[in-house]
PDB file of N, CA and C in Angstrom:
ATOM      1  N   UNK C   1       1.022  -0.975  -0.235  1.00  0.00           N
ATOM      2  CA  UNK C   1      -0.134   0.450  -0.592  1.00  0.00           C
ATOM      3  C   UNK C   1       0.863   1.201  -0.204  1.00  0.00           C
ATOM      4  N   UNK C   2       0.392   2.357  -0.798  1.00  0.00           N
ATOM      5  CA  UNK C   2       1.548   3.471  -0.833  1.00  0.00           C
ATOM      6  C   UNK C   2       0.982   4.602   0.473  1.00  0.00           C
ATOM      7  N   UNK C   3       2.404   5.146   0.877  1.00  0.00           N
ATOM      8  CA  UNK C   3       1.522   5.483   2.193  1.00  0.00           C
ATOM      9  C   UNK C   3       1.082   6.814   1.447  1.00  0.00           C
ATOM     10  N   UNK C   4       0.270   7.808   2.131  1.00  0.00           N
ATOM     11  CA  UNK C   4      -0.216   8.703   2.142  1.00  0.00           C
ATOM     12  C   UNK C   4       0.672  10.468   2.287  1.00  0.00           C
ATOM     13  N   UNK C   5       0.426  11.288   0.907  1.00  0.00           N
ATOM     14  CA  UNK C   5       1.768  12.112   0.817  1.00  0.00           C
ATOM     15  C   UNK C   5       1.243  12.993   2.397  1.00  0.00           C
ATOM     16  N   UNK C   6       2.353  13.574   2.549  1.00  0.00           N
ATOM     17  CA  UNK C   6       2.581  14.183   3.907  1.00  0.00           C
ATOM     18  C   UNK C   6       3.108  16.078   3.631  1.00  0.00           C
ATOM     19  N   UNK C   7       3.760  16.076   2.612  1.00  0.00           N
ATOM     20  CA  UNK C   7       4.119  17.153   2.129  1.00  0.00           C
ATOM     21  C   UNK C   7       3.806  17.840   0.549  1.00  0.00           C
ATOM     22  N   UNK C   8       4.059  19.169   0.387  1.00  0.00           N
ATOM     23  CA  UNK C   8       4.088  19.197  -0.950  1.00  0.00           C
ATOM     24  C   UNK C   8       6.171  19.590  -1.161  1.00  0.00           C
ATOM     25  N   UNK C   9       6.028  19.679  -2.250  1.00  0.00           N
ATOM     26  CA  UNK C   9       7.623  20.351  -2.543  1.00  0.00           C
ATOM     27  C   UNK C   9       7.458  21.260  -4.145  1.00  0.00           C
ATOM     28  N   UNK C  10       7.176  22.382  -3.717  1.00  0.00           N
ATOM     29  CA  UNK C  10       6.645  23.247  -4.721  1.00  0.00           C
ATOM     30  C   UNK C  10       8.419  24.071  -5.474  1.00  0.00           C
ATOM     31  N   UNK C  11       8.263  24.018  -6.721  1.00  0.00           N
ATOM     32  CA  UNK C  11       9.191  23.788  -7.456  1.00  0.00           C
ATOM     33  C   UNK C  11       9.486  24.981  -8.233  1.00  0.00           C
ATOM     34  N   UNK C  12      10.627  26.118  -8.910  1.00  0.00           N
ATOM     35  CA  UNK C  12      10.209  27.312  -8.887  1.00  0.00           C
ATOM     36  C   UNK C  12      10.253  27.295 -10.101  1.00  0.00           C
ATOM     37  N   UNK C  13      10.563  26.421 -11.302  1.00  0.00           N
ATOM     38  CA  UNK C  13      11.238  25.990 -12.704  1.00  0.00           C
ATOM     39  C   UNK C  13      11.049  24.796 -13.062  1.00  0.00           C
ATOM     40  N   UNK C  14      10.851  24.301 -14.866  1.00  0.00           N
ATOM     41  CA  UNK C  14      10.460  23.391 -15.250  1.00  0.00           C
ATOM     42  C   UNK C  14      11.576  22.670 -14.962  1.00  0.00           C
ATOM     43  N   UNK C  15      12.747  22.934 -14.864  1.00  0.00           N
ATOM     44  CA  UNK C  15      13.877  22.185 -15.032  1.00  0.00           C
ATOM     45  C   UNK C  15      14.477  21.997 -13.796  1.00  0.00           C
ATOM     46  N   UNK C  16      13.868  22.672 -12.810  1.00  0.00           N
ATOM     47  CA  UNK C  16      13.715  21.980 -11.140  1.00  0.00           C
ATOM     48  C   UNK C  16      13.287  20.783 -11.132  1.00  0.00           C
ATOM     49  N   UNK C  17      11.743  21.061 -11.944  1.00  0.00           N
ATOM     50  CA  UNK C  17      11.109  19.898 -11.176  1.00  0.00           C
ATOM     51  C   UNK C  17      11.540  19.122 -12.017  1.00  0.00           C
ATOM     52  N   UNK C  18      12.160  18.844 -13.161  1.00  0.00           N
ATOM     53  CA  UNK C  18      12.459  17.802 -14.121  1.00  0.00           C
ATOM     54  C   UNK C  18      13.794  17.061 -13.492  1.00  0.00           C
ATOM     55  N   UNK C  19      14.479  18.209 -13.006  1.00  0.00           N
ATOM     56  CA  UNK C  19      15.858  17.432 -12.085  1.00  0.00           C
ATOM     57  C   UNK C  19      15.518  17.202 -10.910  1.00  0.00           C
ATOM     58  N   UNK C  20      14.079  17.329  -9.866  1.00  0.00           N
ATOM     59  CA  UNK C  20      14.233  16.478  -9.080  1.00  0.00           C
ATOM     60  C   UNK C  20      13.167  15.495  -9.727  1.00  0.00           C
ATOM     61  N   UNK C  21      12.584  14.958 -10.350  1.00  0.00           N
ATOM     62  CA  UNK C  21      12.029  13.877 -10.476  1.00  0.00           C
ATOM     63  C   UNK C  21      12.776  13.025 -11.204  1.00  0.00           C
ATOM     64  N   UNK C  22      14.410  13.770 -12.035  1.00  0.00           N
ATOM     65  CA  UNK C  22      15.210  12.821 -12.011  1.00  0.00           C
ATOM     66  C   UNK C  22      16.305  12.230 -10.809  1.00  0.00           C
ATOM     67  N   UNK C  23      16.215  13.161  -9.983  1.00  0.00           N
ATOM     68  CA  UNK C  23      16.996  12.570  -8.891  1.00  0.00           C
ATOM     69  C   UNK C  23      16.226  11.455  -7.508  1.00  0.00           C
ATOM     70  N   UNK C  24      15.323  11.765  -7.916  1.00  0.00           N
ATOM     71  CA  UNK C  24      14.499  10.735  -7.458  1.00  0.00           C
ATOM     72  C   UNK C  24      13.789   9.350  -8.230  1.00  0.00           C
ATOM     73  N   UNK C  25      14.024   9.376  -9.198  1.00  0.00           N
ATOM     74  CA  UNK C  25      13.856   8.144 -10.141  1.00  0.00           C
ATOM     75  C   UNK C  25      12.426   7.911 -10.573  1.00  0.00           C
ATOM     76  N   UNK C  26      12.039   9.581 -10.455  1.00  0.00           N
ATOM     77  CA  UNK C  26      10.540   9.093 -11.201  1.00  0.00           C
ATOM     78  C   UNK C  26      10.421   9.627 -12.332  1.00  0.00           C
ATOM     79  N   UNK C  27       9.503   8.651 -13.228  1.00  0.00           N
ATOM     80  CA  UNK C  27       9.171   8.897 -14.654  1.00  0.00           C
ATOM     81  C   UNK C  27       7.718   9.036 -14.948  1.00  0.00           C
ATOM     82  N   UNK C  28       7.026   9.882 -14.321  1.00  0.00           N
ATOM     83  CA  UNK C  28       5.609   9.916 -14.765  1.00  0.00           C
ATOM     84  C   UNK C  28       5.082  11.245 -13.873  1.00  0.00           C
ATOM     85  N   UNK C  29       4.086  11.865 -14.613  1.00  0.00           N
ATOM     86  CA  UNK C  29       3.950  13.639 -13.997  1.00  0.00           C
ATOM     87  C   UNK C  29       2.535  13.503 -14.461  1.00  0.00           C
ATOM     88  N   UNK C  30       1.714  14.521 -13.506  1.00  0.00           N
ATOM     89  CA  UNK C  30       0.456  14.819 -14.057  1.00  0.00           C
ATOM     90  C   UNK C  30       0.055  16.207 -14.279  1.00  0.00           C
ATOM     91  N   UNK C  31      -0.937  16.718 -15.054  1.00  0.00           N
ATOM     92  CA  UNK C  31      -0.961  17.858 -15.595  1.00  0.00           C
ATOM     93  C   UNK C  31      -2.464  18.025 -15.333  1.00  0.00           C
ATOM     94  N   UNK C  32      -2.728  19.598 -14.491  1.00  0.00           N
ATOM     95  CA  UNK C  32      -4.540  19.673 -14.695  1.00  0.00           C
ATOM     96  C   UNK C  32      -4.344  21.315 -14.665  1.00  0.00           C
ATOM     97  N   UNK C  33      -5.563  21.716 -15.157  1.00  0.00           N
ATOM     98  CA  UNK C  33      -5.802  22.966 -15.239  1.00  0.00           C
ATOM     99  C   UNK C  33      -6.510  23.717 -13.510  1.00  0.00           C
ATOM    100  N   UNK C  34      -6.278  25.088 -13.514  1.00  0.00           N
ATOM    101  CA  UNK C  34      -6.496  25.218 -12.371  1.00  0.00           C
ATOM    102  C   UNK C  34      -7.321  27.208 -13.010  1.00  0.00           C
ATOM    103  N   UNK C  35      -8.275  27.325 -12.089  1.00  0.00           N
ATOM    104  CA  UNK C  35      -9.176  28.653 -12.371  1.00  0.00           C
ATOM    105  C   UNK C  35      -8.936  28.982 -10.477  1.00  0.00           C
ATOM    106  N   UNK C  36      -7.984  30.194 -10.254  1.00  0.00           N
ATOM    107  CA  UNK C  36      -8.196  30.741  -8.966  1.00  0.00           C
ATOM    108  C   UNK C  36      -9.017  31.989  -9.153  1.00  0.00           C
ATOM    109  N   UNK C  37      -9.882  32.498  -8.424  1.00  0.00           N
ATOM    110  CA  UNK C  37     -10.729  33.214  -8.538  1.00  0.00           C
ATOM    111  C   UNK C  37     -10.774  34.235  -7.435  1.00  0.00           C
ATOM    112  N   UNK C  38     -10.606  35.601  -7.884  1.00  0.00           N
ATOM    113  CA  UNK C  38     -10.433  36.270  -6.265  1.00  0.00           C
ATOM    114  C   UNK C  38     -11.208  37.746  -6.667  1.00  0.00           C
ATOM    115  N   UNK C  39     -12.622  37.824  -5.967  1.00  0.00           N
ATOM    116  CA  UNK C  39     -12.902  39.079  -6.523  1.00  0.00           C
ATOM    117  C   UNK C  39     -13.414  39.446  -8.017  1.00  0.00           C
ATOM    118  N   UNK C  40     -13.054  40.142  -8.246  1.00  0.00           N
ATOM    119  CA  UNK C  40     -13.046  40.000 -10.143  1.00  0.00           C
ATOM    120  C   UNK C  40     -11.709  39.786 -10.787  1.00  0.00           C
ATOM    121  N   UNK C  41     -10.858  39.492 -10.092  1.00  0.00           N
ATOM    122  CA  UNK C  41      -9.761  38.991 -10.659  1.00  0.00           C
ATOM    123  C   UNK C  41      -9.281  37.462 -10.467  1.00  0.00           C
ATOM    124  N   UNK C  42      -8.315  36.847 -11.336  1.00  0.00           N
ATOM    125  CA  UNK C  42      -8.217  35.518 -11.671  1.00  0.00           C
ATOM    126  C   UNK C  42      -6.894  35.151 -11.784  1.00  0.00           C
ATOM    127  N   UNK C  43      -6.561  34.171 -11.766  1.00  0.00           N
ATOM    128  CA  UNK C  43      -5.386  33.295 -12.005  1.00  0.00           C
ATOM    129  C   UNK C  43      -5.363  32.051 -13.143  1.00  0.00           C
ATOM    130  N   UNK C  44      -4.797  31.774 -13.950  1.00  0.00           N
ATOM    131  CA  UNK C  44      -5.569  30.028 -14.765  1.00  0.00           C
ATOM    132  C   UNK C  44      -3.933  30.007 -14.585  1.00  0.00           C
ATOM    133  N   UNK C  45      -3.727  29.163 -14.452  1.00  0.00           N
ATOM    134  CA  UNK C  45      -2.108  27.897 -14.462  1.00  0.00           C
ATOM    135  C   UNK C  45      -2.852  26.577 -14.852  1.00  0.00           C
ATOM    136  N   UNK C  46      -1.633  26.371 -15.233  1.00  0.00           N
ATOM    137  CA  UNK C  46      -0.943  24.491 -15.499  1.00  0.00           C
ATOM    138  C   UNK C  46      -0.450  24.124 -14.158  1.00  0.00           C
ATOM    139  N   UNK C  47      -1.111  23.040 -13.827  1.00  0.00           N
ATOM    140  CA  UNK C  47      -0.678  22.481 -12.194  1.00  0.00           C
ATOM    141  C   UNK C  47       0.054  20.933 -12.489  1.00  0.00           C
ATOM    142  N   UNK C  48       1.544  21.175 -12.306  1.00  0.00           N
ATOM    143  CA  UNK C  48       2.398  19.801 -12.775  1.00  0.00           C
ATOM    144  C   UNK C  48       2.475  19.376 -11.154  1.00  0.00           C
ATOM    145  N   UNK C  49       2.215  17.674 -11.157  1.00  0.00           N
ATOM    146  CA  UNK C  49       2.416  17.020 -10.131  1.00  0.00           C
ATOM    147  C   UNK C  49       3.249  15.666 -10.335  1.00  0.00           C
ATOM    148  N   UNK C  50       3.896  15.614  -8.947  1.00  0.00           N
ATOM    149  CA  UNK C  50       4.459  13.989  -9.243  1.00  0.00           C
ATOM    150  C   UNK C  50       4.808  13.560  -7.825  1.00  0.00           C
ATOM    151  N   UNK C  51       4.296  11.932  -7.512  1.00  0.00           N
ATOM    152  CA  UNK C  51       4.271  11.467  -6.516  1.00  0.00           C
ATOM    153  C   UNK C  51       5.778  10.793  -6.088  1.00  0.00           C
ATOM    154  N   UNK C  52       6.184  10.954  -4.974  1.00  0.00           N
ATOM    155  CA  UNK C  52       7.528  10.249  -4.557  1.00  0.00           C
ATOM    156  C   UNK C  52       6.931   9.101  -3.355  1.00  0.00           C
ATOM    157  N   UNK C  53       6.532   8.203  -3.581  1.00  0.00           N
ATOM    158  CA  UNK C  53       5.865   7.263  -2.790  1.00  0.00           C
ATOM    159  C   UNK C  53       6.575   6.844  -0.942  1.00  0.00           C
ATOM    160  N   UNK C  54       8.065   6.707  -2.132  1.00  0.00           N
ATOM    161  CA  UNK C  54       8.881   6.348  -0.905  1.00  0.00           C
ATOM    162  C   UNK C  54       8.891   7.378   0.087  1.00  0.00           C
ATOM    163  N   UNK C  55       8.974   8.692   0.065  1.00  0.00           N
ATOM    164  CA  UNK C  55       9.359   9.912   0.316  1.00  0.00           C
ATOM    165  C   UNK C  55       7.865   9.947   1.602  1.00  0.00           C
ATOM    166  N   UNK C  56       6.776   9.457   0.429  1.00  0.00           N
ATOM    167  CA  UNK C  56       5.105  10.623   1.169  1.00  0.00           C
ATOM    168  C   UNK C  56       5.706  12.178   0.865  1.00  0.00           C
ATOM    169  N   UNK C  57       5.988  12.609  -0.561  1.00  0.00           N
ATOM    170  CA  UNK C  57       5.647  13.893  -1.047  1.00  0.00           C
ATOM    171  C   UNK C  57       5.573  13.869  -2.157  1.00  0.00           C
ATOM    172  N   UNK C  58       4.949  15.219  -2.665  1.00  0.00           N
ATOM    173  CA  UNK C  58       4.222  15.481  -3.638  1.00  0.00           C
ATOM    174  C   UNK C  58       5.157  16.581  -3.829  1.00  0.00           C
ATOM    175  N   UNK C  59       5.526  16.412  -5.688  1.00  0.00           N
ATOM    176  CA  UNK C  59       6.242  17.412  -5.949  1.00  0.00           C
ATOM    177  C   UNK C  59       5.530  18.574  -7.173  1.00  0.00           C
ATOM    178  N   UNK C  60       5.076  19.414  -7.038  1.00  0.00           N
ATOM    179  CA  UNK C  60       4.515  20.567  -7.839  1.00  0.00           C
ATOM    180  C   UNK C  60       5.538  21.853  -8.440  1.00  0.00           C
ATOM    181  N   UNK C  61       4.788  22.281  -9.321  1.00  0.00           N
ATOM    182  CA  UNK C  61       5.334  22.915 -10.401  1.00  0.00           C
ATOM    183  C   UNK C  61       3.717  23.866 -10.630  1.00  0.00           C
ATOM    184  N   UNK C  62       3.913  24.895 -10.892  1.00  0.00           N
ATOM    185  CA  UNK C  62       2.825  26.012 -11.718  1.00  0.00           C
ATOM    186  C   UNK C  62       3.060  26.678 -12.703  1.00  0.00           C
ATOM    187  N   UNK C  63       2.753  27.011 -13.866  1.00  0.00           N
ATOM    188  CA  UNK C  63       2.928  27.956 -14.663  1.00  0.00           C
ATOM    189  C   UNK C  63       1.261  28.506 -14.624  1.00  0.00           C
ATOM    190  N   UNK C  64       1.750  29.604 -14.694  1.00  0.00           N
ATOM    191  CA  UNK C  64       0.179  31.074 -14.981  1.00  0.00           C
ATOM    192  C   UNK C  64       0.398  31.100 -16.596  1.00  0.00           C
ATOM    193  N   UNK C  65      -0.848  30.914 -17.043  1.00  0.00           N
ATOM    194  CA  UNK C  65      -0.538  31.192 -18.151  1.00  0.00           C
ATOM    195  C   UNK C  65      -1.788  32.659 -18.680  1.00  0.00           C
ATOM    196  N   UNK C  66      -2.462  33.298 -17.354  1.00  0.00           N
ATOM    197  CA  UNK C  66      -3.437  34.629 -17.315  1.00  0.00           C
ATOM    198  C   UNK C  66      -3.450  34.820 -16.360  1.00  0.00           C
ATOM    199  N   UNK C  67      -3.300  35.978 -15.961  1.00  0.00           N
ATOM    200  CA  UNK C  67      -3.395  36.941 -14.773  1.00  0.00           C
ATOM    201  C   UNK C  67      -3.943  38.099 -15.391  1.00  0.00           C
ATOM    202  N   UNK C  68      -5.591  38.431 -15.059  1.00  0.00           N
ATOM    203  CA  UNK C  68      -5.984  39.949 -14.636  1.00  0.00           C
ATOM    204  C   UNK C  68      -7.623  39.986 -14.431  1.00  0.00           C
ATOM    205  N   UNK C  69      -8.438  40.726 -14.958  1.00  0.00           N
ATOM    206  CA  UNK C  69      -9.942  40.285 -14.692  1.00  0.00           C
ATOM    207  C   UNK C  69     -10.389  39.285 -15.146  1.00  0.00           C
ATOM    208  N   UNK C  70     -11.403  38.291 -14.129  1.00  0.00           N
ATOM    209  CA  UNK C  70     -12.045  37.165 -14.475  1.00  0.00           C
ATOM    210  C   UNK C  70     -12.747  37.162 -15.676  1.00  0.00           C
ATOM    211  N   UNK C  71     -12.127  35.932 -16.013  1.00  0.00           N
ATOM    212  CA  UNK C  71     -13.165  35.555 -17.705  1.00  0.00           C
ATOM    213  C   UNK C  71     -13.938  34.802 -17.255  1.00  0.00           C
ATOM    214  N   UNK C  72     -15.241  35.180 -17.507  1.00  0.00           N
ATOM    215  CA  UNK C  72     -16.215  33.606 -17.126  1.00  0.00           C
ATOM    216  C   UNK C  72     -16.519  32.934 -18.404  1.00  0.00           C
ATOM    217  N   UNK C  73     -15.721  33.173 -19.633  1.00  0.00           N
ATOM    218  CA  UNK C  73     -16.122  32.273 -20.674  1.00  0.00           C
ATOM    219  C   UNK C  73     -14.846  31.890 -21.523  1.00  0.00           C
ATOM    220  N   UNK C  74     -14.016  30.834 -21.693  1.00  0.00           N
ATOM    221  CA  UNK C  74     -12.725  31.139 -21.934  1.00  0.00           C
ATOM    222  C   UNK C  74     -12.845  32.121 -23.322  1.00  0.00           C
ATOM    223  N   UNK C  75     -11.862  32.547 -23.745  1.00  0.00           N
ATOM    224  CA  UNK C  75     -11.719  33.014 -25.037  1.00  0.00           C
ATOM    225  C   UNK C  75     -10.920  32.192 -25.764  1.00  0.00           C
ATOM    226  N   UNK C  76     -10.922  32.125 -27.285  1.00  0.00           N
ATOM    227  CA  UNK C  76     -10.034  31.959 -27.930  1.00  0.00           C
ATOM    228  C   UNK C  76      -8.106  31.820 -27.961  1.00  0.00           C
ATOM    229  N   UNK C  77      -8.082  33.193 -27.089  1.00  0.00           N
ATOM    230  CA  UNK C  77      -6.887  33.806 -26.929  1.00  0.00           C
ATOM    231  C   UNK C  77      -6.693  32.959 -25.676  1.00  0.00           C
ATOM    232  N   UNK C  78      -7.386  32.813 -24.857  1.00  0.00           N
ATOM    233  CA  UNK C  78      -7.267  31.859 -23.272  1.00  0.00           C
ATOM    234  C   UNK C  78      -6.661  30.331 -23.909  1.00  0.00           C
ATOM    235  N   UNK C  79      -7.760  30.177 -24.826  1.00  0.00           N
ATOM    236  CA  UNK C  79      -7.491  28.523 -24.942  1.00  0.00           C
ATOM    237  C   UNK C  79      -6.196  28.741 -25.965  1.00  0.00           C
ATOM    238  N   UNK C  80      -5.666  29.010 -26.481  1.00  0.00           N
ATOM    239  CA  UNK C  80      -4.452  29.397 -27.041  1.00  0.00           C
ATOM    240  C   UNK C  80      -3.173  29.560 -26.381  1.00  0.00           C
ATOM    241  N   UNK C  81      -3.405  30.156 -25.518  1.00  0.00           N
ATOM    242  CA  UNK C  81      -2.355  30.533 -24.438  1.00  0.00           C
ATOM    243  C   UNK C  81      -1.937  28.918 -23.688  1.00  0.00           C
ATOM    244  N   UNK C  82      -3.099  28.462 -23.012  1.00  0.00           N
ATOM    245  CA  UNK C  82      -3.241  27.326 -22.368  1.00  0.00           C
ATOM    246  C   UNK C  82      -2.682  25.862 -23.390  1.00  0.00           C
ATOM    247  N   UNK C  83      -3.293  25.939 -24.074  1.00  0.00           N
ATOM    248  CA  UNK C  83      -2.355  24.488 -25.372  1.00  0.00           C
ATOM    249  C   UNK C  83      -1.612  25.231 -25.624  1.00  0.00           C
ATOM    250  N   UNK C  84      -0.612  26.256 -25.752  1.00  0.00           N
ATOM    251  CA  UNK C  84       0.685  26.210 -25.807  1.00  0.00           C
ATOM    252  C   UNK C  84       1.997  25.835 -24.978  1.00  0.00           C
ATOM    253  N   UNK C  85       1.113  26.312 -23.718  1.00  0.00           N
ATOM    254  CA  UNK C  85       1.896  26.038 -22.585  1.00  0.00           C
ATOM    255  C   UNK C  85       1.988  24.550 -22.622  1.00  0.00           C
ATOM    256  N   UNK C  86       0.561  23.710 -22.050  1.00  0.00           N
ATOM    257  CA  UNK C  86       0.392  22.517 -22.565  1.00  0.00           C
ATOM    258  C   UNK C  86       1.512  21.757 -23.428  1.00  0.00           C
ATOM    259  N   UNK C  87       1.583  22.336 -24.684  1.00  0.00           N
ATOM    260  CA  UNK C  87       2.384  21.297 -25.790  1.00  0.00           C
ATOM    261  C   UNK C  87       3.924  21.848 -25.493  1.00  0.00           C
ATOM    262  N   UNK C  88       4.630  23.005 -25.001  1.00  0.00           N
ATOM    263  CA  UNK C  88       5.837  23.035 -24.559  1.00  0.00           C
ATOM    264  C   UNK C  88       6.028  22.356 -23.367  1.00  0.00           C
ATOM    265  N   UNK C  89       5.451  21.789 -22.056  1.00  0.00           N
ATOM    266  CA  UNK C  89       5.499  21.278 -21.213  1.00  0.00           C
ATOM    267  C   UNK C  89       5.757  19.488 -21.534  1.00  0.00           C
ATOM    268  N   UNK C  90       4.807  18.880 -22.352  1.00  0.00           N
ATOM    269  CA  UNK C  90       4.538  17.641 -22.906  1.00  0.00           C
ATOM    270  C   UNK C  90       6.153  17.452 -23.670  1.00  0.00           C
ATOM    271  N   UNK C  91       6.111  18.394 -24.418  1.00  0.00           N
ATOM    272  CA  UNK C  91       7.296  18.665 -25.474  1.00  0.00           C
ATOM    273  C   UNK C  91       8.576  17.557 -24.627  1.00  0.00           C
ATOM    274  N   UNK C  92       8.778  18.953 -23.329  1.00  0.00           N
ATOM    275  CA  UNK C  92      10.103  18.927 -22.674  1.00  0.00           C
ATOM    276  C   UNK C  92      10.059  17.901 -21.957  1.00  0.00           C
ATOM    277  N   UNK C  93       8.882  17.318 -21.233  1.00  0.00           N
ATOM    278  CA  UNK C  93       8.825  16.393 -20.005  1.00  0.00           C
ATOM    279  C   UNK C  93       9.681  14.964 -21.469  1.00  0.00           C
ATOM    280  N   UNK C  94       8.770  14.729 -22.452  1.00  0.00           N
ATOM    281  CA  UNK C  94       8.568  13.655 -23.457  1.00  0.00           C
ATOM    282  C   UNK C  94      10.207  13.698 -23.778  1.00  0.00           C
ATOM    283  N   UNK C  95      10.979  14.686 -23.677  1.00  0.00           N
ATOM    284  CA  UNK C  95      12.752  14.529 -24.126  1.00  0.00           C
ATOM    285  C   UNK C  95      13.120  13.840 -23.344  1.00  0.00           C
ATOM    286  N   UNK C  96      12.496  14.364 -21.787  1.00  0.00           N
ATOM    287  CA  UNK C  96      13.735  13.432 -20.797  1.00  0.00           C
ATOM    288  C   UNK C  96      12.934  12.267 -20.901  1.00  0.00           C
ATOM    289  N   UNK C  97      12.201  11.409 -21.144  1.00  0.00           N
ATOM    290  CA  UNK C  97      11.835   9.954 -21.149  1.00  0.00           C
ATOM    291  C   UNK C  97      10.726  10.048 -19.781  1.00  0.00           C
ATOM    292  N   UNK C  98      10.080  11.283 -19.625  1.00  0.00           N
ATOM    293  CA  UNK C  98       8.589  11.521 -18.280  1.00  0.00           C
ATOM    294  C   UNK C  98       7.372  11.190 -18.944  1.00  0.00           C
ATOM    295  N   UNK C  99       6.837  10.138 -18.973  1.00  0.00           N
ATOM    296  CA  UNK C  99       5.461  10.122 -19.034  1.00  0.00           C
ATOM    297  C   UNK C  99       4.549  11.604 -17.982  1.00  0.00           C
ATOM    298  N   UNK C 100       3.429  12.040 -19.410  1.00  0.00           N
ATOM    299  CA  UNK C 100       2.348  12.618 -18.540  1.00  0.00           C
ATOM    300  C   UNK C 100       1.296  12.622 -18.882  1.00  0.00           C
ATOM    301  N   UNK C 101       0.106  12.793 -17.456  1.00  0.00           N
ATOM    302  CA  UNK C 101      -0.774  12.183 -17.563  1.00  0.00           C
ATOM    303  C   UNK C 101      -1.831  13.332 -17.392  1.00  0.00           C
ATOM    304  N   UNK C 102      -2.950  13.146 -17.516  1.00  0.00           N
ATOM    305  CA  UNK C 102      -3.803  14.006 -16.812  1.00  0.00           C
ATOM    306  C   UNK C 102      -4.283  13.452 -15.225  1.00  0.00           C
ATOM    307  N   UNK C 103      -4.653  15.079 -14.693  1.00  0.00           N
ATOM    308  CA  UNK C 103      -5.185  14.889 -13.280  1.00  0.00           C
ATOM    309  C   UNK C 103      -4.020  15.512 -12.982  1.00  0.00           C
ATOM    310  N   UNK C 104      -4.024  15.205 -11.153  1.00  0.00           N
ATOM    311  CA  UNK C 104      -3.021  15.745 -10.293  1.00  0.00           C
ATOM    312  C   UNK C 104      -3.636  14.897  -8.830  1.00  0.00           C
ATOM    313  N   UNK C 105      -1.999  14.731  -8.635  1.00  0.00           N
ATOM    314  CA  UNK C 105      -1.408  13.874  -7.116  1.00  0.00           C
ATOM    315  C   UNK C 105      -1.969  15.253  -5.996  1.00  0.00           C
ATOM    316  N   UNK C 106      -2.578  14.238  -4.856  1.00  0.00           N
ATOM    317  CA  UNK C 106      -3.042  15.614  -4.140  1.00  0.00           C
ATOM    318  C   UNK C 106      -3.004  14.572  -2.594  1.00  0.00           C
ATOM    319  N   UNK C 107      -3.280  15.622  -1.282  1.00  0.00           N
ATOM    320  CA  UNK C 107      -3.227  14.999   0.088  1.00  0.00           C
ATOM    321  C   UNK C 107      -4.575  14.210   0.371  1.00  0.00           C
ATOM    322  N   UNK C 108      -5.653  14.948  -0.441  1.00  0.00           N
ATOM    323  CA  UNK C 108      -7.175  14.377  -0.399  1.00  0.00           C
ATOM    324  C   UNK C 108      -7.442  13.259  -0.297  1.00  0.00           C
TER     325      UNK C 108
END
């Protein structure tokens, strides 16, 4: 049985995330889309997570692809920004032999 993750390790760059995966011999990551709204503003981001079951740790890296006034219906520009960010992440991980899945690892 896999131990429940006890902590997050938030990384500041995609390169640091990849280096940490390699250091821990992890070859799978998950990608999810987040929208965080506060009042009339929002952040749209892609969250990349990976689980280190040996140490009960979730590695996490976030890429903000939009921040500004809240947009309640997705525009073509937002969709294009998200897809471009996803493509760059997928290409980079694939080049390192890391499998990318949909979803997210979390403590819940």
